[in-house]
Amino acid sequence: MKQERAKWGSNLGFILAAIGSAVGLGNIWGFPYKMGKSGGFTFLLIYLVLAIFVGFVVMLSELALGRKTGMGVVGAYRAISKKFSWVGWLGVIAPFLLLCFYVVLGGYCLEYAVINVTELFTNATPMTGAESFSGMLSNPLRSMGYTFVFTLINYFIVRGGIQGGIEKFSNIGMPALFVMLVVIIIRSLTLPGAIEGVKFMFVPGYAVSAGFIAQEPDFINVLSTAGGQMFFSLSLAMGAMVTYGSYLEKKENLVKNSVLIVFADTLVALMAGLAVIPAAVSIGLQQGIAVGDIKLSGANLLFVTLQDVFVSMGKMGAVFGIVFYVLVLIAAISSVISLVEVVVTMFMDQAHAKGKKGNRSKIVVCVCLAFFAVSLVVAADGLGSNGLWIPFRELSAQVAADGTVTYPAITGCWLDFLDCWAEGVAMPLGALLMSLMIGWEIKPKTLLEEINLGSNISWIGGFYTVCIKFIVPVAMVFILLGQVSDFFGLHLFG
Ligand code: PHE
């Protein structure tokens, strides 16, 4: 018996869920500081060009692939290609690896929301950001507890199904996130010295001249950082968009939807920058730190610097703190549920292929338990601060002439270890292979038929064909090399 596939309740519901998947820690955490680190405005320009010619095209391809085959990522590749049928597996392994650490970060956000609630309702002297942060990292059991609660929230949402869980959450969560972000932006921009942060983001060359970074990074580096960031931020090559697309009605316009998702994700990334960077610069100046020495990257930005901003504002700060960390929490949840759904859909598809209905609740429990088990190790490691053993660590040690030993990102801590394989290898490799499959094996017209079902935009055929055959593969090779070089410390581009 053929099983009826679940569908989104409305196109808006789909759009909000897809934007929810895209908008996550990558926007709020990664984008602002990568933009700064890579020379601000130049990065933004490259990011936008890549988003149009690569991000949009891959997004459109994934949605079309999912909707055409009516299956999640493993089934979709198997149905459409002979040579590349195995690529679908990359699309479930990568999100699984990503889940193993993303839920720990989600747990951190939850913990910070709780810290701010406590500060609002008790009269104890608030801890500084650094104290909260080190207290959190060095308490593995507490981190594991928060990871558990965070996982549980996601479990309940995904168990509710496409319409009853994911869509419902996104319909409320996404508008709420937007409003909260506007509140934080207004607060951030009205802090003393905030303008320095705005200049850091938008004035060409300012990051260097003000001393935030030592020198303008070279073009290839900016290209690969921007490309990697864009891919991660748009939830591409992780099976998420194929999966979400597979639940979409044939009448919906894939081109318009893709444009909207890419646009909204980029907008939120820029807004997050305006919420985070000026506040971070302002508190640095207040603490007497020289402009160039203010730390705008890494975990510190979100969990130390920003917490200091809130603490410095007294009780009202705790309110803003709650708004901010709940906002990040919503962003993290809406991304995690899409990742869980990728794996869940694969198992549901398998059951359907055998003519069975598939027990969604049971599948969701098993999937959640599997990544939760690995996430406990990541939580225990506390971003490396608890010194857990990491595979290949000794092998990867790099000894400098003066005897100092450093480790590349991949063996820096458990989180980075998993991230390197997911974001550094599987993601760009998956996208490269997908573009080769569409461009050269099954041919662009196979997907264009699907794309044109709900839209009649005349230029899309030519644009899509050129991009997917030539531009996307070339860009992906650079992004792949850049990511691998970066994560594995190979210094391929200087
Ligand atoms: N796009 C999410 C972020 O920016 C991460 C993500 C990647 C989610 C891939 C789902 C799939 O944080």
Short mmCIF file of C-alpha atoms and ligand atoms in Angstrom, two decimals:
data_model
loop_
_atom_site.label_atom_id
_atom_site.label_comp_id
_atom_site.label_asym_id
_atom_site.label_seq_id
_atom_site.Cartn_x
_atom_site.Cartn_y
_atom_site.Cartn_z
CA MET A 1 0.00 0.00 0.00
CA LYS A 2 1.39 3.42 -0.91
CA GLN A 3 1.63 5.73 2.07
CA GLU A 4 0.31 9.28 1.80
CA ARG A 5 3.21 11.66 2.44
CA ALA A 6 2.79 14.38 5.05
CA LYS A 7 2.59 17.96 3.71
CA TRP A 8 3.19 21.45 5.04
CA GLY A 9 -0.05 23.15 6.10
CA SER A 10 0.76 26.25 4.05
CA ASN A 11 3.56 27.74 1.97
CA LEU A 12 4.12 30.34 4.68
CA GLY A 13 4.55 27.56 7.23
CA PHE A 14 7.16 25.96 4.99
CA ILE A 15 8.97 29.27 4.47
CA LEU A 16 9.11 29.99 8.19
CA ALA A 17 10.38 26.48 8.93
CA ALA A 18 13.04 26.73 6.22
CA ILE A 19 14.11 30.18 7.42
CA GLY A 20 14.15 28.69 10.91
CA SER A 21 16.50 25.98 9.76
CA ALA A 22 18.75 28.55 8.12
CA VAL A 23 18.71 31.06 10.95
CA GLY A 24 20.75 29.61 13.77
CA LEU A 25 23.95 29.97 15.69
CA GLY A 26 25.69 30.44 12.37
CA ASN A 27 23.93 33.79 11.92
CA ILE A 28 24.09 35.07 15.45
CA TRP A 29 27.48 33.80 16.39
CA GLY A 30 29.48 32.99 13.29
CA PHE A 31 28.50 35.70 10.83
CA PRO A 32 29.30 38.84 12.84
CA TYR A 33 32.78 37.83 13.84
CA LYS A 34 33.74 36.14 10.59
CA MET A 35 32.70 39.32 8.86
CA GLY A 36 34.94 41.31 11.14
CA LYS A 37 37.83 38.90 10.99
CA SER A 38 37.73 38.87 7.22
CA GLY A 39 37.84 42.60 6.73
CA GLY A 40 34.22 43.60 7.19
CA PHE A 41 32.81 45.08 4.05
CA THR A 42 34.80 42.98 1.56
CA PHE A 43 33.51 39.87 3.24
CA LEU A 44 29.94 41.13 2.97
CA LEU A 45 30.26 41.78 -0.75
CA ILE A 46 31.75 38.36 -1.47
CA TYR A 47 29.16 36.76 0.75
CA LEU A 48 26.33 38.38 -1.21
CA VAL A 49 27.75 37.42 -4.60
CA LEU A 50 28.21 33.82 -3.44
CA ALA A 51 24.73 33.77 -1.93
CA ILE A 52 23.21 34.70 -5.30
CA PHE A 53 25.27 32.53 -7.66
CA VAL A 54 25.94 29.55 -5.40
CA GLY A 55 23.70 29.61 -2.33
CA PHE A 56 20.49 30.39 -4.15
CA VAL A 57 21.23 27.85 -6.89
CA VAL A 58 22.04 25.05 -4.43
CA MET A 59 18.99 25.94 -2.34
CA LEU A 60 16.77 25.74 -5.42
CA SER A 61 18.35 22.43 -6.42
CA GLU A 62 17.83 20.87 -3.01
CA LEU A 63 14.20 21.92 -2.75
CA ALA A 64 13.56 20.64 -6.28
CA LEU A 65 15.37 17.37 -5.61
CA GLY A 66 13.30 16.73 -2.51
CA ARG A 67 10.00 17.67 -4.07
CA LYS A 68 10.61 15.82 -7.33
CA THR A 69 11.45 12.53 -5.64
CA GLY A 70 9.13 13.01 -2.67
CA MET A 71 11.82 11.56 -0.45
CA GLY A 72 14.42 12.54 2.12
CA VAL A 73 18.06 12.86 1.16
CA VAL A 74 19.08 9.19 0.94
CA GLY A 75 16.00 8.17 -1.01
CA ALA A 76 16.22 11.23 -3.24
CA TYR A 77 19.75 10.54 -4.46
CA ARG A 78 19.00 6.86 -4.88
CA ALA A 79 15.94 7.64 -6.98
CA ILE A 80 17.56 10.17 -9.26
CA SER A 81 21.10 9.01 -9.97
CA LYS A 82 23.08 5.87 -10.69
CA LYS A 83 26.61 7.17 -10.17
CA PHE A 84 25.90 9.48 -7.24
CA SER A 85 23.29 7.48 -5.37
CA TRP A 86 25.63 7.09 -2.37
CA VAL A 87 25.99 10.87 -1.92
CA GLY A 88 22.73 10.87 0.01
CA TRP A 89 24.54 9.19 2.87
CA LEU A 90 26.80 12.21 3.25
CA GLY A 91 23.56 14.14 3.68
CA VAL A 92 22.56 12.16 6.77
CA ILE A 93 25.96 11.55 8.32
CA ALA A 94 26.82 15.26 8.25
CA PRO A 95 23.66 16.44 10.06
CA PHE A 96 24.07 13.66 12.59
CA LEU A 97 27.59 14.85 13.41
CA LEU A 98 26.39 18.42 13.54
CA LEU A 99 23.60 17.49 15.94
CA CYS A 100 26.09 15.90 18.35
CA PHE A 101 27.55 19.30 19.20
CA TYR A 102 24.83 21.74 18.19
CA VAL A 103 22.64 20.46 21.03
CA VAL A 104 25.43 21.14 23.52
CA LEU A 105 25.58 24.74 22.31
CA GLY A 106 21.79 24.87 22.56
CA GLY A 107 22.18 23.69 26.14
CA TYR A 108 24.64 26.54 26.80
CA CYS A 109 22.07 29.06 25.55
CA LEU A 110 19.48 27.52 27.82
CA GLU A 111 21.86 27.75 30.75
CA TYR A 112 22.52 31.43 30.05
CA ALA A 113 18.80 32.17 29.85
CA VAL A 114 18.47 30.55 33.28
CA ILE A 115 21.47 32.50 34.64
CA ASN A 116 19.75 35.74 33.63
CA VAL A 117 16.42 34.68 35.08
CA THR A 118 18.19 33.92 38.36
CA GLU A 119 19.89 37.27 38.28
CA LEU A 120 16.59 39.02 37.78
CA PHE A 121 14.93 37.38 40.74
CA THR A 122 17.72 37.16 43.31
CA ASN A 123 19.81 39.82 44.94
CA ALA A 124 23.18 38.08 44.85
CA THR A 125 25.97 39.99 43.10
CA PRO A 126 25.83 38.85 39.46
CA MET A 127 28.74 36.84 38.11
CA THR A 128 30.85 38.32 35.35
CA GLY A 129 30.61 36.73 31.92
CA ALA A 130 33.97 35.03 32.42
CA GLU A 131 32.88 33.56 35.74
CA SER A 132 29.63 32.25 34.29
CA PHE A 133 31.47 30.81 31.32
CA SER A 134 34.21 28.98 33.17
CA GLY A 135 31.68 27.83 35.77
CA MET A 136 29.62 26.33 32.99
CA LEU A 137 32.45 24.65 31.12
CA SER A 138 34.03 23.13 34.19
CA ASN A 139 30.78 21.58 35.36
CA PRO A 140 30.22 18.71 32.93
CA LEU A 141 27.24 17.29 34.76
CA ARG A 142 25.34 20.54 34.61
CA SER A 143 26.15 20.94 30.89
CA MET A 144 24.96 17.41 30.27
CA GLY A 145 21.73 18.22 32.10
CA TYR A 146 21.10 21.30 29.96
CA THR A 147 21.98 19.36 26.82
CA PHE A 148 19.41 16.81 27.88
CA VAL A 149 16.67 19.39 28.41
CA PHE A 150 17.48 21.06 25.12
CA THR A 151 17.36 17.71 23.32
CA LEU A 152 14.06 16.93 24.99
CA ILE A 153 12.48 20.14 23.69
CA ASN A 154 13.52 19.24 20.16
CA TYR A 155 12.32 15.70 20.62
CA PHE A 156 8.82 16.86 21.50
CA ILE A 157 8.64 19.22 18.54
CA VAL A 158 9.84 16.71 15.95
CA ARG A 159 7.63 13.98 17.37
CA GLY A 160 4.68 16.27 16.61
CA GLY A 161 5.39 15.83 12.88
CA ILE A 162 5.79 18.24 9.98
CA GLN A 163 2.57 20.21 10.51
CA GLY A 164 1.82 19.47 14.14
CA GLY A 165 5.35 20.03 15.42
CA ILE A 166 7.86 21.77 13.16
CA GLU A 167 5.45 24.09 11.38
CA LYS A 168 3.63 25.02 14.56
CA PHE A 169 6.85 25.90 16.34
CA SER A 170 8.16 27.94 13.41
CA ASN A 171 4.91 29.87 13.00
CA ILE A 172 5.27 31.28 16.50
CA GLY A 173 9.03 31.09 17.02
CA MET A 174 10.20 32.91 13.91
CA PRO A 175 8.12 36.08 14.27
CA ALA A 176 9.00 36.14 17.98
CA LEU A 177 12.68 35.84 17.17
CA PHE A 178 12.45 38.76 14.76
CA VAL A 179 10.79 41.04 17.29
CA MET A 180 13.30 40.12 20.00
CA LEU A 181 16.16 40.79 17.63
CA VAL A 182 14.84 44.29 16.92
CA VAL A 183 14.61 44.98 20.67
CA ILE A 184 18.23 43.90 21.18
CA ILE A 185 19.45 45.92 18.19
CA ILE A 186 17.88 49.09 19.57
CA ARG A 187 19.50 48.50 22.95
CA SER A 188 22.85 47.65 21.42
CA LEU A 189 22.99 50.66 19.12
CA THR A 190 22.17 53.09 21.91
CA LEU A 191 25.09 52.00 24.11
CA PRO A 192 28.06 54.37 24.43
CA GLY A 193 30.67 53.82 21.72
CA ALA A 194 28.40 51.49 19.75
CA ILE A 195 29.22 53.36 16.57
CA GLU A 196 32.72 51.83 16.56
CA GLY A 197 31.09 48.42 16.20
CA VAL A 198 28.94 49.59 13.33
CA LYS A 199 32.02 50.95 11.57
CA PHE A 200 33.81 47.65 12.17
CA MET A 201 31.05 45.93 10.22
CA PHE A 202 30.36 48.35 7.43
CA VAL A 203 33.27 50.72 6.79
CA PRO A 204 35.70 49.19 4.28
CA GLY A 205 39.14 48.73 5.82
CA TYR A 206 38.08 49.90 9.28
CA ALA A 207 38.71 46.54 10.97
CA VAL A 208 42.37 46.89 9.99
CA SER A 209 42.85 50.61 10.55
CA ALA A 210 41.26 50.45 14.02
CA GLY A 211 43.47 47.50 14.91
CA PHE A 212 40.80 44.79 15.29
CA ILE A 213 42.79 42.64 12.90
CA ALA A 214 46.47 42.92 12.05
CA GLN A 215 46.19 42.94 8.27
CA GLU A 216 43.66 42.61 5.50
CA PRO A 217 43.19 38.86 4.86
CA ASP A 218 43.94 37.71 1.33
CA PHE A 219 41.21 37.20 -1.20
CA ILE A 220 41.23 33.40 -1.26
CA ASN A 221 40.89 33.28 2.49
CA VAL A 222 37.95 35.66 2.45
CA LEU A 223 36.37 33.65 -0.35
CA SER A 224 36.57 30.37 1.50
CA THR A 225 35.51 31.82 4.85
CA ALA A 226 32.53 33.57 3.25
CA GLY A 227 31.65 30.47 1.24
CA GLY A 228 31.84 28.12 4.19
CA GLN A 229 29.83 30.50 6.31
CA MET A 230 27.19 30.94 3.63
CA PHE A 231 26.77 27.20 3.21
CA PHE A 232 26.45 26.57 6.88
CA SER A 233 24.15 29.49 7.41
CA LEU A 234 21.79 28.50 4.61
CA SER A 235 21.61 24.91 5.88
CA LEU A 236 22.86 23.62 2.54
CA ALA A 237 24.33 20.19 1.78
CA MET A 238 23.02 18.79 5.04
CA GLY A 239 19.90 17.18 3.67
CA ALA A 240 17.74 19.72 5.44
CA MET A 241 16.39 21.53 2.38
CA VAL A 242 15.94 18.29 0.42
CA THR A 243 13.93 16.94 3.33
CA TYR A 244 11.81 20.06 3.82
CA GLY A 245 11.29 20.29 0.06
CA SER A 246 9.98 16.74 -0.03
CA TYR A 247 6.94 17.82 2.02
CA LEU A 248 6.08 20.73 -0.29
CA GLU A 249 3.07 20.87 -2.65
CA LYS A 250 3.76 20.85 -6.40
CA LYS A 251 1.92 24.12 -6.92
CA GLU A 252 4.33 26.14 -4.77
CA ASN A 253 6.91 28.40 -6.40
CA LEU A 254 10.38 27.05 -5.65
CA VAL A 255 12.21 30.02 -7.15
CA LYS A 256 10.34 32.57 -5.08
CA ASN A 257 10.70 30.45 -1.97
CA SER A 258 14.45 30.07 -2.43
CA VAL A 259 14.90 33.81 -2.93
CA LEU A 260 12.92 34.49 0.24
CA ILE A 261 14.89 32.03 2.35
CA VAL A 262 18.28 33.31 1.16
CA PHE A 263 17.20 36.92 1.63
CA ALA A 264 15.76 36.38 5.12
CA ASP A 265 18.77 34.43 6.30
CA THR A 266 21.18 37.12 5.13
CA LEU A 267 19.02 39.86 6.64
CA VAL A 268 18.96 38.11 10.01
CA ALA A 269 22.73 37.59 9.88
CA LEU A 270 23.23 41.33 9.36
CA MET A 271 20.71 42.17 12.06
CA ALA A 272 22.44 39.77 14.44
CA GLY A 273 25.69 41.57 13.67
CA LEU A 274 24.09 44.86 14.65
CA ALA A 275 22.75 43.30 17.83
CA VAL A 276 26.01 41.73 18.92
CA ILE A 277 29.05 43.64 17.65
CA PRO A 278 28.24 47.22 18.76
CA ALA A 279 27.31 45.93 22.23
CA ALA A 280 30.51 43.94 22.48
CA VAL A 281 32.62 46.92 21.39
CA SER A 282 30.82 49.21 23.80
CA ILE A 283 31.41 47.03 26.84
CA GLY A 284 35.05 46.60 25.84
CA LEU A 285 35.51 50.38 25.73
CA GLN A 286 33.76 50.74 29.09
CA GLN A 287 36.11 48.17 30.59
CA GLY A 288 39.03 50.25 29.35
CA ILE A 289 40.12 47.81 26.67
CA ALA A 290 41.74 49.40 23.60
CA VAL A 291 39.55 49.18 20.48
CA GLY A 292 41.80 46.74 18.68
CA ASP A 293 42.04 44.39 21.66
CA ILE A 294 38.33 43.81 22.09
CA LYS A 295 37.61 40.16 21.51
CA LEU A 296 34.98 39.74 18.84
CA SER A 297 35.33 36.08 17.99
CA GLY A 298 34.81 32.61 19.30
CA ALA A 299 32.65 31.36 22.11
CA ASN A 300 33.70 34.31 24.26
CA LEU A 301 31.68 36.75 22.21
CA LEU A 302 28.35 35.18 23.02
CA PHE A 303 28.98 33.82 26.47
CA VAL A 304 31.47 36.20 28.05
CA THR A 305 31.39 39.56 26.31
CA LEU A 306 27.66 39.79 25.85
CA GLN A 307 26.91 38.51 29.32
CA ASP A 308 29.14 41.32 30.62
CA VAL A 309 27.02 43.77 28.63
CA PHE A 310 23.90 42.53 30.39
CA VAL A 311 25.49 42.43 33.82
CA SER A 312 26.68 46.02 33.42
CA MET A 313 23.07 47.18 33.00
CA GLY A 314 21.79 45.91 36.34
CA LYS A 315 18.31 44.42 36.65
CA MET A 316 17.22 45.77 33.28
CA GLY A 317 20.24 44.00 31.82
CA ALA A 318 18.95 40.68 33.09
CA VAL A 319 15.72 41.33 31.18
CA PHE A 320 17.66 42.02 27.99
CA GLY A 321 19.79 38.98 28.77
CA ILE A 322 16.71 36.78 28.94
CA VAL A 323 15.37 38.21 25.68
CA PHE A 324 18.72 37.68 23.98
CA TYR A 325 19.43 34.13 25.09
CA VAL A 326 15.83 33.05 24.45
CA LEU A 327 16.18 34.49 20.97
CA VAL A 328 19.34 32.47 20.37
CA LEU A 329 17.58 29.47 21.85
CA ILE A 330 14.71 29.73 19.38
CA ALA A 331 17.20 30.07 16.53
CA ALA A 332 19.05 26.97 17.74
CA ILE A 333 15.87 24.92 18.17
CA SER A 334 14.52 25.76 14.74
CA SER A 335 17.83 24.60 13.23
CA VAL A 336 18.10 21.44 15.29
CA ILE A 337 14.60 20.26 14.46
CA SER A 338 15.45 20.42 10.77
CA LEU A 339 18.57 18.33 11.34
CA VAL A 340 16.66 15.74 13.36
CA GLU A 341 14.00 15.64 10.67
CA VAL A 342 16.62 14.76 8.03
CA VAL A 343 17.50 11.56 9.86
CA VAL A 344 13.93 10.80 10.92
CA THR A 345 12.62 11.23 7.37
CA MET A 346 15.24 8.77 6.11
CA PHE A 347 13.93 6.08 8.44
CA MET A 348 10.31 6.94 7.68
CA ASP A 349 11.07 6.67 3.95
CA GLN A 350 12.62 3.26 4.50
CA ALA A 351 9.53 2.08 6.32
CA HIS A 352 7.30 3.43 3.55
CA ALA A 353 9.41 1.69 0.92
CA LYS A 354 8.64 -1.57 2.68
CA GLY A 355 4.94 -0.72 2.65
CA LYS A 356 4.89 0.01 6.37
CA LYS A 357 3.51 3.11 8.03
CA GLY A 358 6.63 3.84 10.10
CA ASN A 359 6.39 4.56 13.79
CA ARG A 360 7.41 8.21 13.95
CA SER A 361 7.53 8.46 17.74
CA LYS A 362 9.78 5.45 18.04
CA ILE A 363 12.10 6.64 15.28
CA VAL A 364 12.39 10.10 16.84
CA VAL A 365 13.28 8.60 20.23
CA CYS A 366 15.99 6.40 18.72
CA VAL A 367 17.51 9.22 16.65
CA CYS A 368 17.51 11.61 19.62
CA LEU A 369 19.06 9.01 21.90
CA ALA A 370 21.80 8.29 19.37
CA PHE A 371 23.04 11.86 18.98
CA PHE A 372 22.42 12.63 22.63
CA ALA A 373 24.81 9.83 23.60
CA VAL A 374 27.63 11.40 21.58
CA SER A 375 26.71 14.89 22.74
CA LEU A 376 27.42 13.86 26.32
CA VAL A 377 31.09 13.52 25.40
CA VAL A 378 31.06 16.98 23.84
CA ALA A 379 29.36 18.42 26.93
CA ALA A 380 31.87 16.70 29.21
CA ASP A 381 34.76 18.10 27.18
CA GLY A 382 33.56 21.68 27.80
CA LEU A 383 35.11 23.13 24.62
CA GLY A 384 38.36 21.41 25.51
CA SER A 385 38.63 22.91 28.97
CA ASN A 386 38.33 19.55 30.69
CA GLY A 387 41.05 17.95 28.61
CA LEU A 388 39.23 14.88 27.32
CA TRP A 389 41.17 12.64 24.97
CA ILE A 390 40.54 13.46 21.31
CA PRO A 391 41.22 11.03 18.44
CA PHE A 392 44.39 11.75 16.42
CA ARG A 393 45.43 14.52 18.80
CA GLU A 394 49.06 13.46 19.16
CA LEU A 395 49.31 12.69 15.49
CA SER A 396 48.23 16.18 14.54
CA ALA A 397 50.51 18.10 16.93
CA GLN A 398 52.55 20.78 15.20
CA VAL A 399 55.82 21.63 16.89
CA ALA A 400 57.27 25.07 16.18
CA ALA A 401 60.99 25.82 15.98
CA ASP A 402 60.99 27.12 19.54
CA GLY A 403 59.39 23.91 20.80
CA THR A 404 55.85 25.18 21.37
CA VAL A 405 53.22 22.65 20.46
CA THR A 406 49.97 23.68 18.80
CA TYR A 407 47.05 21.66 17.47
CA PRO A 408 44.97 22.37 14.38
CA ALA A 409 41.25 23.10 14.87
CA ILE A 410 40.29 19.51 14.17
CA THR A 411 41.89 18.20 17.34
CA GLY A 412 41.42 21.34 19.40
CA CYS A 413 38.35 19.99 21.21
CA TRP A 414 35.55 17.49 20.65
CA LEU A 415 33.23 20.13 19.26
CA ASP A 416 35.74 21.18 16.63
CA PHE A 417 36.58 17.58 15.86
CA LEU A 418 32.98 16.82 14.90
CA ASP A 419 32.54 20.19 13.22
CA CYS A 420 35.54 19.64 10.97
CA TRP A 421 34.14 16.46 9.53
CA ALA A 422 30.61 17.82 9.21
CA GLU A 423 31.15 21.41 8.11
CA GLY A 424 34.69 21.13 6.83
CA VAL A 425 34.48 17.98 4.73
CA ALA A 426 31.03 16.41 4.30
CA MET A 427 29.19 19.65 3.62
CA PRO A 428 31.32 21.16 0.83
CA LEU A 429 32.04 17.73 -0.64
CA GLY A 430 28.33 16.91 -0.70
CA ALA A 431 27.50 20.17 -2.47
CA LEU A 432 30.30 19.69 -4.99
CA LEU A 433 29.10 16.19 -5.84
CA MET A 434 25.51 17.37 -6.05
CA SER A 435 26.36 20.08 -8.56
CA LEU A 436 28.36 17.59 -10.66
CA MET A 437 25.47 15.16 -10.58
CA ILE A 438 22.88 17.74 -11.63
CA GLY A 439 25.08 19.57 -14.10
CA TRP A 440 26.69 16.61 -15.82
CA GLU A 441 24.90 13.36 -15.08
CA ILE A 442 21.15 13.87 -14.80
CA LYS A 443 21.39 17.29 -16.54
CA PRO A 444 19.90 20.57 -15.31
CA LYS A 445 16.72 20.14 -17.35
CA THR A 446 15.65 17.21 -15.14
CA LEU A 447 15.37 19.55 -12.18
CA LEU A 448 14.21 22.52 -14.23
CA GLU A 449 11.06 20.60 -15.08
CA GLU A 450 10.35 20.43 -11.36
CA ILE A 451 11.38 24.03 -10.74
CA ASN A 452 9.08 25.29 -13.50
CA LEU A 453 6.03 23.50 -12.10
CA GLY A 454 5.05 26.33 -9.81
CA SER A 455 6.82 29.21 -11.51
CA ASN A 456 7.23 30.68 -14.96
CA ILE A 457 10.27 32.88 -14.78
CA SER A 458 11.87 32.88 -18.21
CA TRP A 459 15.48 33.65 -17.26
CA ILE A 460 15.77 30.92 -14.66
CA GLY A 461 16.61 28.12 -17.13
CA GLY A 462 19.74 29.77 -18.54
CA PHE A 463 20.88 31.17 -15.22
CA TYR A 464 20.40 27.87 -13.43
CA THR A 465 22.18 25.82 -16.09
CA VAL A 466 25.29 28.02 -16.20
CA CYS A 467 25.52 28.23 -12.41
CA ILE A 468 25.02 24.56 -11.62
CA LYS A 469 27.32 23.32 -14.38
CA PHE A 470 30.22 25.73 -13.96
CA ILE A 471 30.02 28.32 -11.20
CA VAL A 472 28.88 26.11 -8.32
CA PRO A 473 31.45 23.31 -8.85
CA VAL A 474 34.36 25.76 -9.17
CA ALA A 475 33.26 27.69 -6.10
CA MET A 476 32.79 24.45 -4.18
CA VAL A 477 36.32 23.27 -4.93
CA PHE A 478 37.71 26.50 -3.47
CA ILE A 479 35.42 26.35 -0.46
CA LEU A 480 36.31 22.70 0.16
CA LEU A 481 40.05 23.39 -0.05
CA GLY A 482 39.69 26.47 2.12
CA GLN A 483 37.71 24.63 4.78
CA VAL A 484 40.03 21.63 4.82
CA SER A 485 43.08 23.88 4.99
CA ASP A 486 41.56 25.89 7.79
CA PHE A 487 40.32 23.04 9.94
CA PHE A 488 43.27 20.74 9.43
CA GLY A 489 45.82 23.53 9.78
CA LEU A 490 47.36 22.89 6.36
CA HIS A 491 47.91 26.58 5.50
CA LEU A 492 47.22 25.93 1.82
CA PHE A 493 46.50 29.59 1.18
CA GLY A 494 49.15 31.17 3.34
N1 PHE B 1 21.92 27.06 9.36
C1 PHE B 1 22.14 26.72 10.73
C2 PHE B 1 22.88 27.87 11.41
O1 PHE B 1 23.13 28.89 10.82
C3 PHE B 1 22.89 25.44 10.89
C4 PHE B 1 22.34 24.32 10.10
C5 PHE B 1 23.07 23.76 9.08
C6 PHE B 1 21.07 23.83 10.35
C7 PHE B 1 22.56 22.74 8.31
C8 PHE B 1 20.54 22.82 9.59
C9 PHE B 1 21.28 22.27 8.57
O2 PHE B 1 23.21 27.78 12.56
#
